[in-house]
Amino acid sequence: MISGQPRTHTQVPVNIGTSVMGLRYKDGIMLAADTAVAYGSMKKTKHAQRMAAISSDTAIACSGEMSDFQELLKIFREKHDGDVIENDGALFLKPTDYFNYLSRVQYQRRMKGDPLWNGSIIGGVRQDSGDVFLGMVDLYGTKVEGNFLLTGLAAHYCQVLMQNSWRADLTEAEARAIIEDCMKVMFYRDKKASDEIQITTITKDQGVKIHDPYRIQGEWNFQFFHDKTNEFWRPIRIYNN
Amino acid sequence: MKIEYAKEAVKQGSTSLGLKSDRNVVLVSLKKSPHDLASHQEKIFDIDDHMGIAIAGLTADARYLCKFMRSECLNYWYTHDSHHPTERLVNKIAKKAQVKTSHPGKRPFGVGLLVGSVDETGTHLFETCPSGNYYEYIAMAIGARSQSAKTYLEKNYELFASLGWEELAKHGLRALKASAQETELTEHNVSVGFVGADQKFRLLTAEELRSYLAEINDSMEIA
């Protein structure tokens, strides 16, 4: 920070998580993200959790600046605690309340010129009515609701893949297969993505369940790669030397 | 001591009462007119789609609290996209009222509110008090000569749970009639407001009131 100048280092993202995904399936909501956090182009850590439970029936997954994600979690924790502390017979904050609140927080911070640099997907299944909710908020506070949502590069690479394979009656296994498919595409195309992914499911019966991360298997052993590397590119480099 | 006087101000105000079923809350008030040529002072205010209040006591204080409640509901709607939970709003009023009881140079609110509302946890009828206390009821009457209305409500409250708002409103009007004594109930000096699980808060129109009043007047004469 330059002395005497306004603080600006919070206005650009530094430690960045790449795309997150969310989709509705038969039993509720599935959120997914990989576990890599990038510092510039370097993968600073490959085992970070980028999703969390906000309440017993609501969860969030974030792409973008990871310190801002932690700030969001702090804000949500305080919000949820306030709801519990009232102790008046019910928790009034539902998935839609958290979603709208997030949008207002994001918009306020954006208007301060100091946005929380995240694309967030909030999913929830109300324990009382069983209402299923899936929504996305960007760093300007824009709200989007949908049956499947993608942030970051995935919104460009996986949109059609999701469109073609999404159905309202997907089973958990089918939903997971679609997510893995999309994650594989992201791992191939997005240099900040990793092959270690994590999934959160929210269902009426089990509430929020954050599953352990696991690795998806990529295929790299194509003849194309051998040929390009060994016979085409290397001669050029030797030629230049 | 001030609180005792403030509670007295509530008792001086004309009767307001409220009653609720599983799905509806109805508020009924007897309005006073300061002069034959003056209009009647309104006593039931809508706060939000899911909430209304009936008052007894100083109207000025009630309007101040009403404005506060409306803005709290709007703020809650803005940040959460949902209705303000009833008891939490009543709690906010109670906090404001309590502060007024413990500062020299301040006076307590001279008004009691009946808050009728529907939220996630069902129908609610709350009474707030100048002292900062609040209570929840199935049916309650406040204000001058409210004892007769209370007696009516005590006799009948067990029937209320399953009733629709029309039937509740008739019970409310009969209870008010018990308190009104020689004053004749007309569409000019009575207000009825109601809210339901799938019905936004609204006041009955003069035509609706007239037909309900005619109905209860007929049935009372037969009884």
Short mmCIF file of C-alpha atoms in Angstrom, two decimals:
data_model
loop_
_atom_site.label_atom_id
_atom_site.label_comp_id
_atom_site.label_asym_id
_atom_site.label_seq_id
_atom_site.Cartn_x
_atom_site.Cartn_y
_atom_site.Cartn_z
CA MET A 1 0.00 0.00 0.00
CA ILE A 2 1.29 3.46 -0.88
CA SER A 3 1.36 5.66 2.21
CA GLY A 4 -1.32 8.36 2.23
CA GLN A 5 -3.17 6.76 -0.69
CA PRO A 6 -6.51 4.96 -0.43
CA ARG A 7 -6.39 1.22 0.21
CA THR A 8 -6.76 -0.54 -3.11
CA HIS A 9 -5.36 -4.02 -2.63
CA THR A 10 -8.79 -5.38 -1.69
CA GLN A 11 -10.17 -4.34 -5.06
CA VAL A 12 -8.46 -7.01 -7.14
CA PRO A 13 -8.68 -10.75 -6.62
CA VAL A 14 -5.51 -12.51 -5.53
CA ASN A 15 -6.18 -16.05 -4.37
CA ILE A 16 -8.69 -17.33 -6.85
CA GLY A 17 -10.91 -20.36 -6.93
CA THR A 18 -12.21 -21.23 -10.38
CA SER A 19 -15.73 -22.12 -11.54
CA VAL A 20 -18.42 -23.64 -9.33
CA MET A 21 -21.52 -25.50 -10.47
CA GLY A 22 -24.95 -26.18 -9.05
CA LEU A 23 -27.89 -28.19 -10.29
CA ARG A 24 -31.28 -29.43 -9.20
CA TYR A 25 -31.92 -33.14 -9.19
CA LYS A 26 -34.71 -35.43 -8.04
CA ASP A 27 -33.97 -35.22 -4.30
CA GLY A 28 -32.73 -31.64 -4.06
CA ILE A 29 -29.65 -29.64 -4.93
CA MET A 30 -26.09 -30.60 -5.84
CA LEU A 31 -23.27 -28.05 -5.61
CA ALA A 32 -19.80 -28.78 -6.97
CA ALA A 33 -16.38 -27.14 -7.07
CA ASP A 34 -12.81 -28.27 -7.43
CA THR A 35 -10.41 -27.80 -4.54
CA ALA A 36 -7.70 -25.72 -6.21
CA VAL A 37 -6.91 -22.14 -5.28
CA ALA A 38 -4.70 -20.23 -7.70
CA TYR A 39 -2.34 -17.34 -6.96
CA GLY A 40 -1.93 -15.82 -10.37
CA SER A 41 -1.27 -18.82 -12.58
CA MET A 42 0.25 -20.88 -9.79
CA LYS A 43 -1.90 -23.40 -7.99
CA LYS A 44 -1.18 -22.20 -4.48
CA THR A 45 -3.10 -24.99 -2.78
CA LYS A 46 -4.81 -27.99 -4.29
CA HIS A 47 -6.81 -29.02 -1.23
CA ALA A 48 -9.04 -26.08 -0.27
CA GLN A 49 -12.73 -26.36 0.49
CA ARG A 50 -14.75 -23.83 -1.49
CA MET A 51 -18.20 -24.71 -0.19
CA ALA A 52 -19.88 -24.52 3.20
CA ALA A 53 -23.18 -24.98 5.00
CA ILE A 54 -24.87 -21.69 5.99
CA SER A 55 -27.70 -23.31 7.94
CA SER A 56 -29.17 -26.77 8.30
CA ASP A 57 -30.93 -26.42 4.95
CA THR A 58 -28.77 -23.97 2.98
CA ALA A 59 -25.29 -24.23 1.47
CA ILE A 60 -23.03 -21.99 -0.58
CA ALA A 61 -20.23 -22.64 -3.07
CA CYS A 62 -17.96 -19.81 -4.19
CA SER A 63 -15.61 -19.07 -7.04
CA GLY A 64 -13.39 -15.98 -7.09
CA GLU A 65 -11.40 -14.40 -4.28
CA MET A 66 -11.06 -16.87 -1.41
CA SER A 67 -10.51 -14.29 1.35
CA ASP A 68 -13.79 -12.66 0.28
CA PHE A 69 -15.39 -16.11 0.44
CA GLN A 70 -14.22 -16.32 4.05
CA GLU A 71 -15.66 -12.85 4.70
CA LEU A 72 -18.98 -14.01 3.25
CA LEU A 73 -18.96 -17.04 5.53
CA LYS A 74 -18.37 -14.75 8.49
CA ILE A 75 -21.31 -12.55 7.45
CA PHE A 76 -23.55 -15.60 7.04
CA ARG A 77 -22.43 -17.06 10.36
CA GLU A 78 -23.42 -13.85 12.14
CA LYS A 79 -26.73 -13.78 10.27
CA HIS A 80 -27.51 -17.38 11.15
CA ASP A 81 -26.45 -16.96 14.79
CA GLY A 82 -28.74 -13.94 15.09
CA ASP A 83 -31.61 -16.10 13.83
CA VAL A 84 -30.82 -18.84 16.37
CA ILE A 85 -30.32 -16.44 19.28
CA GLU A 86 -33.85 -15.02 18.91
CA ASN A 87 -34.98 -18.44 20.14
CA ASP A 88 -38.63 -17.77 19.30
CA GLY A 89 -39.74 -21.16 18.15
CA ALA A 90 -38.51 -21.20 14.57
CA LEU A 91 -35.62 -20.32 12.32
CA PHE A 92 -37.07 -17.71 9.99
CA LEU A 93 -34.15 -17.48 7.59
CA LYS A 94 -34.79 -19.74 4.62
CA PRO A 95 -32.58 -20.40 1.57
CA THR A 96 -34.31 -17.54 -0.28
CA ASP A 97 -33.64 -15.15 2.64
CA TYR A 98 -29.92 -15.93 2.62
CA PHE A 99 -29.88 -15.63 -1.16
CA ASN A 100 -31.51 -12.21 -1.19
CA TYR A 101 -29.34 -11.06 1.72
CA LEU A 102 -26.20 -12.11 -0.17
CA SER A 103 -27.34 -10.14 -3.20
CA ARG A 104 -27.86 -7.01 -1.07
CA VAL A 105 -24.46 -7.39 0.60
CA GLN A 106 -22.75 -7.84 -2.77
CA TYR A 107 -24.51 -4.82 -4.25
CA GLN A 108 -23.63 -2.64 -1.26
CA ARG A 109 -19.96 -3.62 -1.44
CA ARG A 110 -19.90 -3.06 -5.18
CA MET A 111 -21.32 0.44 -4.71
CA LYS A 112 -18.62 1.15 -2.14
CA GLY A 113 -16.15 0.41 -4.92
CA ASP A 114 -14.80 -2.49 -2.88
CA PRO A 115 -16.65 -5.57 -4.10
CA LEU A 116 -16.47 -9.06 -2.64
CA TRP A 117 -14.94 -10.67 -5.73
CA ASN A 118 -17.01 -13.83 -5.87
CA GLY A 119 -19.44 -15.74 -7.98
CA SER A 120 -21.58 -17.60 -5.47
CA ILE A 121 -24.14 -20.35 -5.88
CA ILE A 122 -26.60 -20.83 -3.03
CA GLY A 123 -28.69 -23.97 -2.83
CA GLY A 124 -31.27 -25.04 -0.29
CA VAL A 125 -34.15 -27.37 0.43
CA ARG A 126 -36.56 -26.17 3.08
CA GLN A 127 -36.94 -28.73 5.82
CA ASP A 128 -40.58 -27.82 6.48
CA SER A 129 -42.14 -27.42 3.04
CA GLY A 130 -39.54 -29.22 0.93
CA ASP A 131 -39.25 -26.19 -1.39
CA VAL A 132 -36.11 -26.47 -3.49
CA PHE A 133 -34.07 -23.38 -4.25
CA LEU A 134 -31.01 -22.78 -6.43
CA GLY A 135 -29.66 -19.28 -7.06
CA MET A 136 -26.50 -17.51 -8.11
CA VAL A 137 -25.16 -14.07 -7.18
CA ASP A 138 -22.24 -12.31 -8.89
CA LEU A 139 -19.90 -9.64 -7.56
CA TYR A 140 -22.32 -6.87 -8.59
CA GLY A 141 -25.24 -8.37 -6.65
CA THR A 142 -27.06 -9.66 -9.73
CA LYS A 143 -29.45 -12.48 -8.82
CA VAL A 144 -30.06 -15.45 -11.11
CA GLU A 145 -32.20 -18.49 -10.36
CA GLY A 146 -32.24 -21.64 -12.43
CA ASN A 147 -32.28 -25.42 -12.67
CA PHE A 148 -28.54 -25.53 -13.26
CA LEU A 149 -26.07 -22.73 -12.68
CA LEU A 150 -22.43 -22.20 -13.57
CA THR A 151 -19.98 -19.46 -12.64
CA GLY A 152 -16.74 -18.32 -14.22
CA LEU A 153 -15.30 -20.16 -17.21
CA ALA A 154 -17.71 -23.06 -16.71
CA ALA A 155 -20.53 -20.72 -17.71
CA HIS A 156 -18.90 -20.66 -21.15
CA TYR A 157 -17.56 -24.20 -21.47
CA CYS A 158 -20.30 -26.26 -19.80
CA GLN A 159 -23.52 -24.37 -20.55
CA VAL A 160 -24.49 -26.52 -23.54
CA LEU A 161 -23.34 -29.73 -21.85
CA MET A 162 -25.65 -28.97 -18.93
CA GLN A 163 -28.49 -27.86 -21.19
CA ASN A 164 -28.37 -31.13 -23.09
CA SER A 165 -28.11 -33.45 -20.12
CA TRP A 166 -30.18 -31.77 -17.39
CA ARG A 167 -33.60 -33.22 -16.50
CA ALA A 168 -35.82 -32.55 -13.49
CA ASP A 169 -35.86 -36.26 -12.54
CA LEU A 170 -32.10 -36.84 -12.43
CA THR A 171 -31.03 -39.33 -9.77
CA GLU A 172 -28.11 -38.47 -7.50
CA ALA A 173 -25.81 -40.79 -9.50
CA GLU A 174 -26.87 -39.21 -12.80
CA ALA A 175 -26.41 -35.69 -11.42
CA ARG A 176 -22.98 -36.64 -10.15
CA ALA A 177 -22.09 -38.06 -13.58
CA ILE A 178 -23.06 -34.77 -15.26
CA ILE A 179 -21.02 -32.79 -12.72
CA GLU A 180 -18.00 -35.06 -13.25
CA ASP A 181 -18.38 -34.68 -17.00
CA CYS A 182 -18.39 -30.89 -16.69
CA MET A 183 -15.52 -30.93 -14.22
CA LYS A 184 -13.48 -33.03 -16.64
CA VAL A 185 -14.08 -30.50 -19.39
CA MET A 186 -13.00 -27.72 -17.03
CA PHE A 187 -9.90 -29.63 -16.02
CA TYR A 188 -8.89 -29.98 -19.68
CA ARG A 189 -9.62 -26.39 -20.69
CA ASP A 190 -9.16 -24.20 -17.59
CA LYS A 191 -5.57 -23.96 -16.38
CA LYS A 192 -6.74 -22.97 -12.89
CA ALA A 193 -9.01 -26.00 -12.50
CA SER A 194 -7.94 -29.20 -10.83
CA ASP A 195 -9.00 -32.84 -11.04
CA GLU A 196 -9.80 -33.01 -7.34
CA ILE A 197 -13.46 -32.12 -6.91
CA GLN A 198 -15.91 -31.84 -4.05
CA ILE A 199 -19.68 -32.14 -3.99
CA THR A 200 -22.32 -30.90 -1.56
CA THR A 201 -25.82 -32.27 -1.64
CA ILE A 202 -28.84 -30.68 0.03
CA THR A 203 -31.91 -32.88 0.41
CA LYS A 204 -35.08 -32.76 2.48
CA ASP A 205 -34.20 -35.94 4.34
CA GLN A 206 -30.54 -35.35 5.08
CA GLY A 207 -30.15 -31.58 4.93
CA VAL A 208 -26.74 -30.27 3.90
CA LYS A 209 -24.14 -32.97 3.32
CA ILE A 210 -20.63 -31.97 2.29
CA HIS A 211 -18.97 -34.99 0.71
CA ASP A 212 -15.24 -35.73 0.84
CA PRO A 213 -13.19 -34.51 -2.12
CA TYR A 214 -12.08 -37.08 -4.69
CA ARG A 215 -10.16 -37.16 -7.97
CA ILE A 216 -11.67 -37.54 -11.39
CA GLN A 217 -9.66 -39.45 -13.98
CA GLY A 218 -8.45 -37.44 -16.96
CA GLU A 219 -7.23 -38.95 -20.23
CA TRP A 220 -3.96 -37.48 -21.57
CA ASN A 221 -2.39 -40.37 -23.46
CA PHE A 222 -3.40 -39.24 -26.95
CA GLN A 223 -1.16 -39.87 -29.98
CA PHE A 224 -1.75 -36.21 -30.88
CA PHE A 225 0.19 -35.05 -27.84
CA HIS A 226 3.12 -37.39 -28.55
CA ASP A 227 3.33 -36.29 -32.16
CA LYS A 228 3.11 -32.55 -31.52
CA THR A 229 5.62 -32.59 -28.69
CA ASN A 230 8.20 -34.93 -30.09
CA GLU A 231 8.12 -34.46 -33.84
CA PHE A 232 6.74 -31.03 -34.58
CA TRP A 233 7.57 -28.59 -31.80
CA ARG A 234 10.96 -29.85 -30.71
CA PRO A 235 12.67 -29.39 -34.13
CA ILE A 236 11.53 -25.77 -34.18
CA ARG A 237 13.01 -25.13 -30.75
CA ILE A 238 16.23 -26.80 -31.77
CA TYR A 239 16.21 -24.76 -34.98
CA ASN A 240 15.89 -21.51 -32.96
CA ASN A 241 18.80 -22.47 -30.76
CA MET B 1 -45.57 5.62 38.39
CA LYS B 2 -45.51 7.10 34.89
CA ILE B 3 -46.27 3.65 33.51
CA GLU B 4 -49.43 3.41 35.58
CA TYR B 5 -50.66 6.68 34.06
CA ALA B 6 -49.69 5.49 30.58
CA LYS B 7 -51.65 2.28 31.07
CA GLU B 8 -54.54 4.49 32.18
CA ALA B 9 -54.30 6.30 28.81
CA VAL B 10 -54.78 2.94 27.08
CA LYS B 11 -57.86 2.25 29.18
CA GLN B 12 -59.32 5.66 28.24
CA GLY B 13 -59.13 4.88 24.55
CA SER B 14 -62.19 3.32 22.96
CA THR B 15 -62.34 -0.46 22.61
CA SER B 16 -60.18 -2.44 20.20
CA LEU B 17 -60.23 -6.19 20.07
CA GLY B 18 -58.67 -9.02 18.12
CA LEU B 19 -59.29 -12.71 17.70
CA LYS B 20 -57.69 -15.45 15.66
CA SER B 21 -58.25 -18.88 14.20
CA ASP B 22 -55.75 -21.33 12.71
CA ARG B 23 -55.66 -19.45 9.42
CA ASN B 24 -57.06 -15.95 10.09
CA VAL B 25 -56.71 -12.99 12.40
CA VAL B 26 -59.40 -10.32 12.73
CA LEU B 27 -59.08 -6.92 14.39
CA VAL B 28 -62.16 -4.89 15.36
CA SER B 29 -62.28 -1.35 16.71
CA LEU B 30 -64.86 1.14 17.92
CA LYS B 31 -63.97 4.58 16.58
CA LYS B 32 -64.64 7.84 18.34
CA SER B 33 -65.48 11.18 16.85
CA PRO B 34 -64.43 14.31 18.76
CA HIS B 35 -67.46 16.23 17.46
CA ASP B 36 -70.62 15.65 15.47
CA LEU B 37 -69.16 17.55 12.52
CA ALA B 38 -65.81 15.79 12.71
CA SER B 39 -64.93 12.51 11.07
CA HIS B 40 -64.10 9.40 13.10
CA GLN B 41 -60.48 8.82 14.15
CA GLU B 42 -59.11 5.72 12.37
CA LYS B 43 -57.93 2.98 14.73
CA ILE B 44 -56.83 0.10 12.53
CA PHE B 45 -53.72 0.47 10.38
CA ASP B 46 -52.18 -1.89 7.87
CA ILE B 47 -48.46 -2.47 8.38
CA ASP B 48 -47.63 -4.88 5.57
CA ASP B 49 -49.36 -7.52 3.45
CA HIS B 50 -49.24 -9.94 6.36
CA MET B 51 -49.80 -7.64 9.31
CA GLY B 52 -52.12 -5.00 10.77
CA ILE B 53 -52.60 -3.25 14.10
CA ALA B 54 -55.57 -2.05 16.13
CA ILE B 55 -54.93 0.61 18.78
CA ALA B 56 -56.32 1.98 22.01
CA GLY B 57 -54.93 5.15 23.58
CA LEU B 58 -53.08 8.11 22.12
CA THR B 59 -53.48 8.03 18.34
CA ALA B 60 -50.38 10.19 17.86
CA ASP B 61 -48.19 7.62 19.60
CA ALA B 62 -49.85 4.85 17.64
CA ARG B 63 -49.12 6.58 14.35
CA TYR B 64 -45.48 6.96 15.36
CA LEU B 65 -45.22 3.24 16.15
CA CYS B 66 -47.15 2.39 13.00
CA LYS B 67 -44.64 4.31 10.89
CA PHE B 68 -41.81 2.52 12.67
CA MET B 69 -43.37 -0.90 12.05
CA ARG B 70 -44.03 -0.14 8.39
CA SER B 71 -40.44 0.91 7.81
CA GLU B 72 -39.09 -2.14 9.68
CA CYS B 73 -41.23 -4.40 7.50
CA LEU B 74 -40.04 -2.66 4.34
CA ASN B 75 -36.41 -2.94 5.41
CA TYR B 76 -36.88 -6.63 6.18
CA TRP B 77 -38.54 -7.13 2.81
CA TYR B 78 -35.67 -5.33 1.08
CA THR B 79 -32.91 -7.39 2.69
CA HIS B 80 -34.61 -10.80 2.90
CA ASP B 81 -37.34 -10.76 0.25
CA SER B 82 -39.75 -12.12 2.87
CA HIS B 83 -42.17 -10.95 5.57
CA HIS B 84 -40.96 -9.70 8.95
CA PRO B 85 -41.46 -12.38 11.63
CA THR B 86 -44.25 -11.16 13.94
CA GLU B 87 -42.77 -11.70 17.37
CA ARG B 88 -39.46 -10.13 16.36
CA LEU B 89 -41.25 -6.94 15.30
CA VAL B 90 -43.33 -6.89 18.49
CA ASN B 91 -40.07 -7.34 20.38
CA LYS B 92 -38.63 -4.26 18.66
CA ILE B 93 -41.66 -2.21 19.75
CA ALA B 94 -41.33 -3.55 23.30
CA LYS B 95 -37.69 -2.47 23.36
CA LYS B 96 -38.62 1.04 22.25
CA ALA B 97 -41.38 1.17 24.87
CA GLN B 98 -39.10 -0.06 27.65
CA VAL B 99 -36.51 2.66 26.99
CA LYS B 100 -39.25 5.26 27.50
CA THR B 101 -39.99 3.89 30.96
CA SER B 102 -36.50 4.29 32.36
CA HIS B 103 -35.32 7.74 31.23
CA PRO B 104 -36.10 10.94 33.12
CA GLY B 105 -37.46 13.51 30.69
CA LYS B 106 -39.10 10.87 28.55
CA ARG B 107 -42.69 9.69 28.82
CA PRO B 108 -43.95 6.20 28.06
CA PHE B 109 -46.11 5.53 25.01
CA GLY B 110 -49.74 6.14 25.89
CA VAL B 111 -50.97 3.45 23.58
CA GLY B 112 -51.63 -0.27 23.52
CA LEU B 113 -51.42 -2.14 20.23
CA LEU B 114 -53.07 -5.33 19.10
CA VAL B 115 -50.87 -6.78 16.38
CA GLY B 116 -52.56 -9.30 14.09
CA SER B 117 -50.30 -11.16 11.72
CA VAL B 118 -49.58 -14.32 9.77
CA ASP B 119 -46.04 -15.63 9.35
CA GLU B 120 -44.05 -18.87 8.97
CA THR B 121 -45.17 -20.01 12.42
CA GLY B 122 -48.89 -19.44 11.82
CA THR B 123 -51.36 -16.78 12.95
CA HIS B 124 -50.52 -14.45 15.80
CA LEU B 125 -52.30 -11.92 17.97
CA PHE B 126 -50.04 -9.87 20.22
CA GLU B 127 -50.81 -7.11 22.68
CA THR B 128 -48.12 -4.52 23.44
CA CYS B 129 -48.17 -2.43 26.57
CA PRO B 130 -46.60 0.96 27.52
CA SER B 131 -44.51 -0.86 30.13
CA GLY B 132 -42.56 -2.77 27.49
CA ASN B 133 -44.29 -6.06 28.16
CA TYR B 134 -46.03 -7.93 25.41
CA TYR B 135 -48.40 -10.90 25.44
CA GLU B 136 -49.78 -13.35 22.90
CA TYR B 137 -53.45 -14.27 22.83
CA ILE B 138 -56.11 -16.23 20.98
CA ALA B 139 -58.48 -13.32 21.58
CA MET B 140 -58.09 -10.06 23.48
CA ALA B 141 -59.80 -6.73 23.99
CA ILE B 142 -58.20 -3.47 25.15
CA GLY B 143 -59.45 0.04 25.88
CA ALA B 144 -62.47 1.54 27.63
CA ARG B 145 -65.11 -0.94 28.81
CA SER B 146 -63.15 -3.74 27.24
CA GLN B 147 -64.15 -6.04 30.10
CA SER B 148 -67.53 -6.84 28.53
CA ALA B 149 -65.87 -7.73 25.23
CA LYS B 150 -63.31 -9.85 27.09
CA THR B 151 -66.14 -11.70 28.83
CA TYR B 152 -67.75 -12.45 25.46
CA LEU B 153 -64.43 -13.64 24.04
CA GLU B 154 -63.69 -15.79 27.08
CA LYS B 155 -67.06 -17.50 26.66
CA ASN B 156 -66.52 -18.23 22.98
CA TYR B 157 -62.78 -18.51 22.29
CA GLU B 158 -62.81 -22.32 22.17
CA LEU B 159 -64.89 -22.16 18.98
CA PHE B 160 -62.48 -19.87 17.13
CA ALA B 161 -59.72 -22.25 15.99
CA SER B 162 -61.45 -23.60 12.88
CA LEU B 163 -63.38 -20.49 11.82
CA GLY B 164 -62.98 -18.51 8.60
CA TRP B 165 -62.51 -14.77 8.75
CA GLU B 166 -66.19 -14.03 8.09
CA GLU B 167 -67.29 -15.95 11.18
CA LEU B 168 -64.43 -14.50 13.24
CA ALA B 169 -65.48 -11.00 12.19
CA LYS B 170 -69.04 -11.67 13.35
CA HIS B 171 -67.79 -12.88 16.74
CA GLY B 172 -65.62 -9.77 16.91
CA LEU B 173 -68.55 -7.48 16.18
CA ARG B 174 -70.72 -9.22 18.79
CA ALA B 175 -67.92 -8.81 21.34
CA LEU B 176 -67.61 -5.14 20.40
CA LYS B 177 -71.35 -4.71 20.73
CA ALA B 178 -71.10 -6.01 24.30
CA SER B 179 -68.60 -3.25 25.09
CA ALA B 180 -70.28 -0.49 23.14
CA GLN B 181 -73.34 -0.57 25.42
CA GLU B 182 -75.81 2.14 24.33
CA THR B 183 -73.64 3.29 21.37
CA GLU B 184 -75.11 1.91 18.18
CA LEU B 185 -72.61 0.19 15.89
CA THR B 186 -72.64 1.58 12.36
CA GLU B 187 -70.31 1.36 9.39
CA HIS B 188 -69.09 4.84 10.43
CA ASN B 189 -67.91 4.07 13.96
CA VAL B 190 -66.65 0.50 13.46
CA SER B 191 -63.52 -0.74 11.71
CA VAL B 192 -62.73 -4.34 10.89
CA GLY B 193 -59.38 -5.47 9.52
CA PHE B 194 -58.34 -9.03 8.79
CA VAL B 195 -55.47 -11.09 7.44
CA GLY B 196 -55.28 -14.75 6.47
CA ALA B 197 -52.72 -17.36 5.50
CA ASP B 198 -53.65 -16.78 1.85
CA GLN B 199 -55.27 -13.37 2.23
CA LYS B 200 -53.46 -10.05 2.44
CA PHE B 201 -54.37 -7.68 5.27
CA ARG B 202 -57.22 -5.35 4.43
CA LEU B 203 -60.01 -3.36 6.03
CA LEU B 204 -63.64 -4.22 5.39
CA THR B 205 -65.37 -1.74 3.09
CA ALA B 206 -68.35 0.28 4.35
CA GLU B 207 -70.76 -1.93 2.32
CA GLU B 208 -69.33 -5.16 3.75
CA LEU B 209 -69.46 -3.72 7.26
CA ARG B 210 -73.08 -2.66 6.85
CA SER B 211 -74.17 -6.15 5.84
CA TYR B 212 -72.25 -7.82 8.69
CA LEU B 213 -73.64 -5.34 11.22
CA ALA B 214 -77.17 -5.92 9.94
CA GLU B 215 -76.62 -9.66 10.29
CA ILE B 216 -75.38 -9.55 13.88
CA ASN B 217 -78.07 -7.03 14.88
CA ASP B 218 -80.76 -9.43 13.60
CA SER B 219 -79.28 -12.46 15.32
CA MET B 220 -78.80 -10.59 18.61
CA GLU B 221 -82.45 -9.52 18.68
CA ILE B 222 -83.63 -13.08 18.23
CA ALA B 223 -81.27 -14.26 20.96
#
